[in-house]
Amino acid sequence: MGSVGGGKAAAIAYTLIETAKMNDVDPGAWLTWVLERVADHKINRIGKLMNCQFANLLPDKREVG
């Protein structure tokens, strides 16, 4: 059995990963991108680190060559 704190941390991680997948974002690439920026990021601009913002930086997958 794990701890309550561990369960809450896992729930947060699973939520972030699944939300990224729902937005067609690679969770590993997005989390890497966030971790590279979060230490120097202003708290009032935390929304800029959301996976939908990351997706806006990627080339559009729907465009045909």
JSON list of N, CA and C in Angstrom, two decimals:
[
{"chain": "A", "resi": 1, "resn": "MET", "atom": "N", "xyz": [0.83, -1.18, 0.00]},
{"chain": "A", "resi": 1, "resn": "MET", "atom": "CA", "xyz": [0.00, 0.00, 0.00]},
{"chain": "A", "resi": 1, "resn": "MET", "atom": "C", "xyz": [0.87, 1.24, 0.00]},
{"chain": "A", "resi": 2, "resn": "GLY", "atom": "N", "xyz": [0.41, 2.24, -0.73]},
{"chain": "A", "resi": 2, "resn": "GLY", "atom": "CA", "xyz": [1.12, 3.51, -0.78]},
{"chain": "A", "resi": 2, "resn": "GLY", "atom": "C", "xyz": [0.52, 4.50, 0.20]},
{"chain": "A", "resi": 3, "resn": "SER", "atom": "N", "xyz": [1.04, 5.70, 0.16]},
{"chain": "A", "resi": 3, "resn": "SER", "atom": "CA", "xyz": [0.55, 6.75, 1.04]},
{"chain": "A", "resi": 3, "resn": "SER", "atom": "C", "xyz": [-0.51, 7.60, 0.33]},
{"chain": "A", "resi": 4, "resn": "VAL", "atom": "N", "xyz": [-1.25, 8.35, 1.10]},
{"chain": "A", "resi": 4, "resn": "VAL", "atom": "CA", "xyz": [-2.25, 9.26, 0.55]},
{"chain": "A", "resi": 4, "resn": "VAL", "atom": "C", "xyz": [-1.56, 10.31, -0.31]},
{"chain": "A", "resi": 5, "resn": "GLY", "atom": "N", "xyz": [-0.44, 10.83, 0.17]},
{"chain": "A", "resi": 5, "resn": "GLY", "atom": "CA", "xyz": [0.32, 11.83, -0.58]},
{"chain": "A", "resi": 5, "resn": "GLY", "atom": "C", "xyz": [0.82, 11.28, -1.90]},
{"chain": "A", "resi": 6, "resn": "GLY", "atom": "N", "xyz": [1.27, 10.04, -1.88]},
{"chain": "A", "resi": 6, "resn": "GLY", "atom": "CA", "xyz": [1.73, 9.40, -3.12]},
{"chain": "A", "resi": 6, "resn": "GLY", "atom": "C", "xyz": [0.60, 9.21, -4.11]},
{"chain": "A", "resi": 7, "resn": "GLY", "atom": "N", "xyz": [-0.57, 8.86, -3.58]},
{"chain": "A", "resi": 7, "resn": "GLY", "atom": "CA", "xyz": [-1.75, 8.70, -4.44]},
{"chain": "A", "resi": 7, "resn": "GLY", "atom": "C", "xyz": [-2.15, 10.01, -5.09]},
{"chain": "A", "resi": 8, "resn": "LYS", "atom": "N", "xyz": [-2.09, 11.09, -4.31]},
{"chain": "A", "resi": 8, "resn": "LYS", "atom": "CA", "xyz": [-2.43, 12.41, -4.86]},
{"chain": "A", "resi": 8, "resn": "LYS", "atom": "C", "xyz": [-1.42, 12.85, -5.92]},
{"chain": "A", "resi": 9, "resn": "ALA", "atom": "N", "xyz": [-0.15, 12.60, -5.67]},
{"chain": "A", "resi": 9, "resn": "ALA", "atom": "CA", "xyz": [0.88, 12.95, -6.64]},
{"chain": "A", "resi": 9, "resn": "ALA", "atom": "C", "xyz": [0.70, 12.16, -7.93]},
{"chain": "A", "resi": 10, "resn": "ALA", "atom": "N", "xyz": [0.39, 10.88, -7.81]},
{"chain": "A", "resi": 10, "resn": "ALA", "atom": "CA", "xyz": [0.16, 10.04, -8.99]},
{"chain": "A", "resi": 10, "resn": "ALA", "atom": "C", "xyz": [-1.07, 10.53, -9.76]},
{"chain": "A", "resi": 11, "resn": "ALA", "atom": "N", "xyz": [-2.11, 10.92, -9.06]},
{"chain": "A", "resi": 11, "resn": "ALA", "atom": "CA", "xyz": [-3.32, 11.42, -9.72]},
{"chain": "A", "resi": 11, "resn": "ALA", "atom": "C", "xyz": [-3.03, 12.69, -10.51]},
{"chain": "A", "resi": 12, "resn": "ILE", "atom": "N", "xyz": [-2.22, 13.56, -9.94]},
{"chain": "A", "resi": 12, "resn": "ILE", "atom": "CA", "xyz": [-1.84, 14.80, -10.65]},
{"chain": "A", "resi": 12, "resn": "ILE", "atom": "C", "xyz": [-1.03, 14.45, -11.90]},
{"chain": "A", "resi": 13, "resn": "ALA", "atom": "N", "xyz": [-0.05, 13.56, -11.76]},
{"chain": "A", "resi": 13, "resn": "ALA", "atom": "CA", "xyz": [0.77, 13.17, -12.91]},
{"chain": "A", "resi": 13, "resn": "ALA", "atom": "C", "xyz": [-0.08, 12.52, -14.00]},
{"chain": "A", "resi": 14, "resn": "TYR", "atom": "N", "xyz": [-0.97, 11.62, -13.63]},
{"chain": "A", "resi": 14, "resn": "TYR", "atom": "CA", "xyz": [-1.82, 10.96, -14.62]},
{"chain": "A", "resi": 14, "resn": "TYR", "atom": "C", "xyz": [-2.73, 11.97, -15.31]},
{"chain": "A", "resi": 15, "resn": "THR", "atom": "N", "xyz": [-3.24, 12.94, -14.56]},
{"chain": "A", "resi": 15, "resn": "THR", "atom": "CA", "xyz": [-4.11, 13.96, -15.14]},
{"chain": "A", "resi": 15, "resn": "THR", "atom": "C", "xyz": [-3.35, 14.80, -16.16]},
{"chain": "A", "resi": 16, "resn": "LEU", "atom": "N", "xyz": [-2.13, 15.21, -15.82]},
{"chain": "A", "resi": 16, "resn": "LEU", "atom": "CA", "xyz": [-1.32, 16.01, -16.76]},
{"chain": "A", "resi": 16, "resn": "LEU", "atom": "C", "xyz": [-1.02, 15.21, -18.03]},
{"chain": "A", "resi": 17, "resn": "ILE", "atom": "N", "xyz": [-0.66, 13.96, -17.87]},
{"chain": "A", "resi": 17, "resn": "ILE", "atom": "CA", "xyz": [-0.33, 13.11, -19.02]},
{"chain": "A", "resi": 17, "resn": "ILE", "atom": "C", "xyz": [-1.54, 12.88, -19.91]},
{"chain": "A", "resi": 18, "resn": "GLU", "atom": "N", "xyz": [-2.66, 12.54, -19.32]},
{"chain": "A", "resi": 18, "resn": "GLU", "atom": "CA", "xyz": [-3.86, 12.27, -20.11]},
{"chain": "A", "resi": 18, "resn": "GLU", "atom": "C", "xyz": [-4.41, 13.54, -20.78]},
{"chain": "A", "resi": 19, "resn": "THR", "atom": "N", "xyz": [-4.30, 14.67, -20.11]},
{"chain": "A", "resi": 19, "resn": "THR", "atom": "CA", "xyz": [-4.73, 15.93, -20.72]},
{"chain": "A", "resi": 19, "resn": "THR", "atom": "C", "xyz": [-3.87, 16.26, -21.93]},
{"chain": "A", "resi": 20, "resn": "ALA", "atom": "N", "xyz": [-2.58, 16.03, -21.83]},
{"chain": "A", "resi": 20, "resn": "ALA", "atom": "CA", "xyz": [-1.70, 16.26, -22.98]},
{"chain": "A", "resi": 20, "resn": "ALA", "atom": "C", "xyz": [-2.11, 15.35, -24.14]},
{"chain": "A", "resi": 21, "resn": "LYS", "atom": "N", "xyz": [-2.35, 14.09, -23.85]},
{"chain": "A", "resi": 21, "resn": "LYS", "atom": "CA", "xyz": [-2.76, 13.15, -24.90]},
{"chain": "A", "resi": 21, "resn": "LYS", "atom": "C", "xyz": [-4.07, 13.58, -25.55]},
{"chain": "A", "resi": 22, "resn": "MET", "atom": "N", "xyz": [-5.02, 14.06, -24.75]},
{"chain": "A", "resi": 22, "resn": "MET", "atom": "CA", "xyz": [-6.30, 14.52, -25.29]},
{"chain": "A", "resi": 22, "resn": "MET", "atom": "C", "xyz": [-6.14, 15.71, -26.22]},
{"chain": "A", "resi": 23, "resn": "ASN", "atom": "N", "xyz": [-5.07, 16.48, -26.02]},
{"chain": "A", "resi": 23, "resn": "ASN", "atom": "CA", "xyz": [-4.78, 17.64, -26.86]},
{"chain": "A", "resi": 23, "resn": "ASN", "atom": "C", "xyz": [-3.78, 17.32, -27.97]},
{"chain": "A", "resi": 24, "resn": "ASP", "atom": "N", "xyz": [-3.58, 16.02, -28.25]},
{"chain": "A", "resi": 24, "resn": "ASP", "atom": "CA", "xyz": [-2.64, 15.56, -29.27]},
{"chain": "A", "resi": 24, "resn": "ASP", "atom": "C", "xyz": [-1.23, 16.08, -29.06]},
{"chain": "A", "resi": 25, "resn": "VAL", "atom": "N", "xyz": [-0.81, 16.11, -27.80]},
{"chain": "A", "resi": 25, "resn": "VAL", "atom": "CA", "xyz": [0.54, 16.56, -27.44]},
{"chain": "A", "resi": 25, "resn": "VAL", "atom": "C", "xyz": [1.28, 15.38, -26.83]},
{"chain": "A", "resi": 26, "resn": "ASP", "atom": "N", "xyz": [2.53, 15.19, -27.24]},
{"chain": "A", "resi": 26, "resn": "ASP", "atom": "CA", "xyz": [3.37, 14.14, -26.67]},
{"chain": "A", "resi": 26, "resn": "ASP", "atom": "C", "xyz": [3.67, 14.53, -25.21]},
{"chain": "A", "resi": 27, "resn": "PRO", "atom": "N", "xyz": [3.17, 13.75, -24.24]},
{"chain": "A", "resi": 27, "resn": "PRO", "atom": "CA", "xyz": [3.36, 14.12, -22.84]},
{"chain": "A", "resi": 27, "resn": "PRO", "atom": "C", "xyz": [4.83, 14.26, -22.43]},
{"chain": "A", "resi": 28, "resn": "GLY", "atom": "N", "xyz": [5.68, 13.39, -22.92]},
{"chain": "A", "resi": 28, "resn": "GLY", "atom": "CA", "xyz": [7.10, 13.46, -22.57]},
{"chain": "A", "resi": 28, "resn": "GLY", "atom": "C", "xyz": [7.76, 14.72, -23.09]},
{"chain": "A", "resi": 29, "resn": "ALA", "atom": "N", "xyz": [7.46, 15.08, -24.33]},
{"chain": "A", "resi": 29, "resn": "ALA", "atom": "CA", "xyz": [8.03, 16.29, -24.92]},
{"chain": "A", "resi": 29, "resn": "ALA", "atom": "C", "xyz": [7.52, 17.53, -24.18]},
{"chain": "A", "resi": 30, "resn": "TRP", "atom": "N", "xyz": [6.22, 17.54, -23.86]},
{"chain": "A", "resi": 30, "resn": "TRP", "atom": "CA", "xyz": [5.63, 18.69, -23.17]},
{"chain": "A", "resi": 30, "resn": "TRP", "atom": "C", "xyz": [6.21, 18.82, -21.75]},
{"chain": "A", "resi": 31, "resn": "LEU", "atom": "N", "xyz": [6.28, 17.72, -21.01]},
{"chain": "A", "resi": 31, "resn": "LEU", "atom": "CA", "xyz": [6.81, 17.78, -19.65]},
{"chain": "A", "resi": 31, "resn": "LEU", "atom": "C", "xyz": [8.28, 18.20, -19.64]},
{"chain": "A", "resi": 32, "resn": "THR", "atom": "N", "xyz": [9.04, 17.74, -20.62]},
{"chain": "A", "resi": 32, "resn": "THR", "atom": "CA", "xyz": [10.44, 18.18, -20.74]},
{"chain": "A", "resi": 32, "resn": "THR", "atom": "C", "xyz": [10.51, 19.67, -20.99]},
{"chain": "A", "resi": 33, "resn": "TRP", "atom": "N", "xyz": [9.67, 20.16, -21.91]},
{"chain": "A", "resi": 33, "resn": "TRP", "atom": "CA", "xyz": [9.60, 21.59, -22.23]},
{"chain": "A", "resi": 33, "resn": "TRP", "atom": "C", "xyz": [9.25, 22.41, -21.00]},
{"chain": "A", "resi": 34, "resn": "VAL", "atom": "N", "xyz": [8.27, 21.94, -20.22]},
{"chain": "A", "resi": 34, "resn": "VAL", "atom": "CA", "xyz": [7.84, 22.65, -19.01]},
{"chain": "A", "resi": 34, "resn": "VAL", "atom": "C", "xyz": [8.97, 22.66, -17.98]},
{"chain": "A", "resi": 35, "resn": "LEU", "atom": "N", "xyz": [9.58, 21.52, -17.74]},
{"chain": "A", "resi": 35, "resn": "LEU", "atom": "CA", "xyz": [10.63, 21.44, -16.72]},
{"chain": "A", "resi": 35, "resn": "LEU", "atom": "C", "xyz": [11.84, 22.30, -17.06]},
{"chain": "A", "resi": 36, "resn": "GLU", "atom": "N", "xyz": [12.09, 22.51, -18.36]},
{"chain": "A", "resi": 36, "resn": "GLU", "atom": "CA", "xyz": [13.19, 23.39, -18.77]},
{"chain": "A", "resi": 36, "resn": "GLU", "atom": "C", "xyz": [12.88, 24.86, -18.49]},
{"chain": "A", "resi": 37, "resn": "ARG", "atom": "N", "xyz": [11.61, 25.21, -18.32]},
{"chain": "A", "resi": 37, "resn": "ARG", "atom": "CA", "xyz": [11.21, 26.61, -18.18]},
{"chain": "A", "resi": 37, "resn": "ARG", "atom": "C", "xyz": [10.65, 26.99, -16.81]},
{"chain": "A", "resi": 38, "resn": "VAL", "atom": "N", "xyz": [10.12, 26.04, -16.08]},
{"chain": "A", "resi": 38, "resn": "VAL", "atom": "CA", "xyz": [9.33, 26.36, -14.89]},
{"chain": "A", "resi": 38, "resn": "VAL", "atom": "C", "xyz": [10.11, 27.08, -13.79]},
{"chain": "A", "resi": 39, "resn": "ALA", "atom": "N", "xyz": [11.37, 26.80, -13.63]},
{"chain": "A", "resi": 39, "resn": "ALA", "atom": "CA", "xyz": [12.14, 27.40, -12.55]},
{"chain": "A", "resi": 39, "resn": "ALA", "atom": "C", "xyz": [12.24, 28.92, -12.68]},
{"chain": "A", "resi": 40, "resn": "ASP", "atom": "N", "xyz": [12.32, 29.42, -13.89]},
{"chain": "A", "resi": 40, "resn": "ASP", "atom": "CA", "xyz": [12.47, 30.86, -14.13]},
{"chain": "A", "resi": 40, "resn": "ASP", "atom": "C", "xyz": [11.18, 31.52, -14.59]},
{"chain": "A", "resi": 41, "resn": "HIS", "atom": "N", "xyz": [10.07, 30.78, -14.52]},
{"chain": "A", "resi": 41, "resn": "HIS", "atom": "CA", "xyz": [8.80, 31.28, -15.04]},
{"chain": "A", "resi": 41, "resn": "HIS", "atom": "C", "xyz": [8.02, 32.02, -13.95]},
{"chain": "A", "resi": 42, "resn": "LYS", "atom": "N", "xyz": [7.43, 33.15, -14.33]},
{"chain": "A", "resi": 42, "resn": "LYS", "atom": "CA", "xyz": [6.63, 33.93, -13.36]},
{"chain": "A", "resi": 42, "resn": "LYS", "atom": "C", "xyz": [5.33, 33.20, -13.06]},
{"chain": "A", "resi": 43, "resn": "ILE", "atom": "N", "xyz": [4.95, 33.16, -11.79]},
{"chain": "A", "resi": 43, "resn": "ILE", "atom": "CA", "xyz": [3.77, 32.42, -11.37]},
{"chain": "A", "resi": 43, "resn": "ILE", "atom": "C", "xyz": [2.49, 32.98, -11.99]},
{"chain": "A", "resi": 44, "resn": "ASN", "atom": "N", "xyz": [2.43, 34.27, -12.23]},
{"chain": "A", "resi": 44, "resn": "ASN", "atom": "CA", "xyz": [1.22, 34.84, -12.81]},
{"chain": "A", "resi": 44, "resn": "ASN", "atom": "C", "xyz": [1.10, 34.55, -14.31]},
{"chain": "A", "resi": 45, "resn": "ARG", "atom": "N", "xyz": [2.09, 33.88, -14.88]},
{"chain": "A", "resi": 45, "resn": "ARG", "atom": "CA", "xyz": [2.04, 33.50, -16.28]},
{"chain": "A", "resi": 45, "resn": "ARG", "atom": "C", "xyz": [2.11, 31.97, -16.44]},
{"chain": "A", "resi": 46, "resn": "ILE", "atom": "N", "xyz": [1.69, 31.26, -15.42]},
{"chain": "A", "resi": 46, "resn": "ILE", "atom": "CA", "xyz": [1.79, 29.80, -15.41]},
{"chain": "A", "resi": 46, "resn": "ILE", "atom": "C", "xyz": [0.95, 29.18, -16.54]},
{"chain": "A", "resi": 47, "resn": "GLY", "atom": "N", "xyz": [-0.10, 29.85, -16.94]},
{"chain": "A", "resi": 47, "resn": "GLY", "atom": "CA", "xyz": [-0.93, 29.35, -18.04]},
{"chain": "A", "resi": 47, "resn": "GLY", "atom": "C", "xyz": [-0.18, 29.21, -19.34]},
{"chain": "A", "resi": 48, "resn": "LYS", "atom": "N", "xyz": [0.92, 29.94, -19.49]},
{"chain": "A", "resi": 48, "resn": "LYS", "atom": "CA", "xyz": [1.74, 29.85, -20.71]},
{"chain": "A", "resi": 48, "resn": "LYS", "atom": "C", "xyz": [2.46, 28.51, -20.81]},
{"chain": "A", "resi": 49, "resn": "LEU", "atom": "N", "xyz": [2.48, 27.73, -19.72]},
{"chain": "A", "resi": 49, "resn": "LEU", "atom": "CA", "xyz": [3.14, 26.43, -19.73]},
{"chain": "A", "resi": 49, "resn": "LEU", "atom": "C", "xyz": [2.17, 25.27, -19.96]},
{"chain": "A", "resi": 50, "resn": "MET", "atom": "N", "xyz": [0.90, 25.57, -20.13]},
{"chain": "A", "resi": 50, "resn": "MET", "atom": "CA", "xyz": [-0.10, 24.52, -20.35]},
{"chain": "A", "resi": 50, "resn": "MET", "atom": "C", "xyz": [0.14, 23.81, -21.68]},
{"chain": "A", "resi": 51, "resn": "ASN", "atom": "N", "xyz": [-0.31, 22.56, -21.76]},
{"chain": "A", "resi": 51, "resn": "ASN", "atom": "CA", "xyz": [-0.03, 21.78, -22.97]},
{"chain": "A", "resi": 51, "resn": "ASN", "atom": "C", "xyz": [-0.68, 22.36, -24.22]},
{"chain": "A", "resi": 52, "resn": "CYS", "atom": "N", "xyz": [-1.79, 23.09, -24.08]},
{"chain": "A", "resi": 52, "resn": "CYS", "atom": "CA", "xyz": [-2.40, 23.70, -25.26]},
{"chain": "A", "resi": 52, "resn": "CYS", "atom": "C", "xyz": [-1.51, 24.82, -25.79]},
{"chain": "A", "resi": 53, "resn": "GLN", "atom": "N", "xyz": [-0.78, 25.49, -24.92]},
{"chain": "A", "resi": 53, "resn": "GLN", "atom": "CA", "xyz": [0.18, 26.52, -25.36]},
{"chain": "A", "resi": 53, "resn": "GLN", "atom": "C", "xyz": [1.36, 25.86, -26.08]},
{"chain": "A", "resi": 54, "resn": "PHE", "atom": "N", "xyz": [1.82, 24.75, -25.54]},
{"chain": "A", "resi": 54, "resn": "PHE", "atom": "CA", "xyz": [2.90, 23.99, -26.18]},
{"chain": "A", "resi": 54, "resn": "PHE", "atom": "C", "xyz": [2.48, 23.52, -27.56]},
{"chain": "A", "resi": 55, "resn": "ALA", "atom": "N", "xyz": [1.23, 23.05, -27.67]},
{"chain": "A", "resi": 55, "resn": "ALA", "atom": "CA", "xyz": [0.71, 22.57, -28.96]},
{"chain": "A", "resi": 55, "resn": "ALA", "atom": "C", "xyz": [0.70, 23.68, -29.99]},
{"chain": "A", "resi": 56, "resn": "ASN", "atom": "N", "xyz": [0.46, 24.92, -29.56]},
{"chain": "A", "resi": 56, "resn": "ASN", "atom": "CA", "xyz": [0.45, 26.05, -30.49]},
{"chain": "A", "resi": 56, "resn": "ASN", "atom": "C", "xyz": [1.83, 26.33, -31.06]},
{"chain": "A", "resi": 57, "resn": "LEU", "atom": "N", "xyz": [2.87, 25.86, -30.40]},
{"chain": "A", "resi": 57, "resn": "LEU", "atom": "CA", "xyz": [4.24, 26.08, -30.88]},
{"chain": "A", "resi": 57, "resn": "LEU", "atom": "C", "xyz": [4.68, 25.04, -31.90]},
{"chain": "A", "resi": 58, "resn": "LEU", "atom": "N", "xyz": [3.92, 23.94, -31.99]},
{"chain": "A", "resi": 58, "resn": "LEU", "atom": "CA", "xyz": [4.28, 22.85, -32.89]},
{"chain": "A", "resi": 58, "resn": "LEU", "atom": "C", "xyz": [3.74, 23.10, -34.29]},
{"chain": "A", "resi": 59, "resn": "PRO", "atom": "N", "xyz": [4.42, 22.56, -35.31]},
{"chain": "A", "resi": 59, "resn": "PRO", "atom": "CA", "xyz": [3.88, 22.65, -36.66]},
{"chain": "A", "resi": 59, "resn": "PRO", "atom": "C", "xyz": [2.53, 21.92, -36.73]},
{"chain": "A", "resi": 60, "resn": "ASP", "atom": "N", "xyz": [1.64, 22.42, -37.53]},
{"chain": "A", "resi": 60, "resn": "ASP", "atom": "CA", "xyz": [0.30, 21.83, -37.65]},
{"chain": "A", "resi": 60, "resn": "ASP", "atom": "C", "xyz": [0.42, 20.47, -38.34]},
{"chain": "A", "resi": 61, "resn": "LYS", "atom": "N", "xyz": [0.00, 19.42, -37.64]},
{"chain": "A", "resi": 61, "resn": "LYS", "atom": "CA", "xyz": [0.09, 18.06, -38.18]},
{"chain": "A", "resi": 61, "resn": "LYS", "atom": "C", "xyz": [-0.91, 17.83, -39.31]},
{"chain": "A", "resi": 62, "resn": "ARG", "atom": "N", "xyz": [-1.94, 18.67, -39.38]},
{"chain": "A", "resi": 62, "resn": "ARG", "atom": "CA", "xyz": [-2.99, 18.45, -40.38]},
{"chain": "A", "resi": 62, "resn": "ARG", "atom": "C", "xyz": [-2.60, 18.98, -41.76]},
{"chain": "A", "resi": 63, "resn": "GLU", "atom": "N", "xyz": [-1.57, 19.82, -41.82]},
{"chain": "A", "resi": 63, "resn": "GLU", "atom": "CA", "xyz": [-1.14, 20.34, -43.11]},
{"chain": "A", "resi": 63, "resn": "GLU", "atom": "C", "xyz": [-0.56, 19.23, -43.96]},
{"chain": "A", "resi": 64, "resn": "VAL", "atom": "N", "xyz": [-0.93, 19.21, -45.21]},
{"chain": "A", "resi": 64, "resn": "VAL", "atom": "CA", "xyz": [-0.41, 18.19, -46.12]},
{"chain": "A", "resi": 64, "resn": "VAL", "atom": "C", "xyz": [0.68, 18.82, -46.96]},
{"chain": "A", "resi": 65, "resn": "GLY", "atom": "N", "xyz": [1.87, 18.16, -46.97]},
{"chain": "A", "resi": 65, "resn": "GLY", "atom": "CA", "xyz": [3.07, 18.57, -47.65]},
{"chain": "A", "resi": 65, "resn": "GLY", "atom": "C", "xyz": [2.92, 19.41, -48.78]}
]
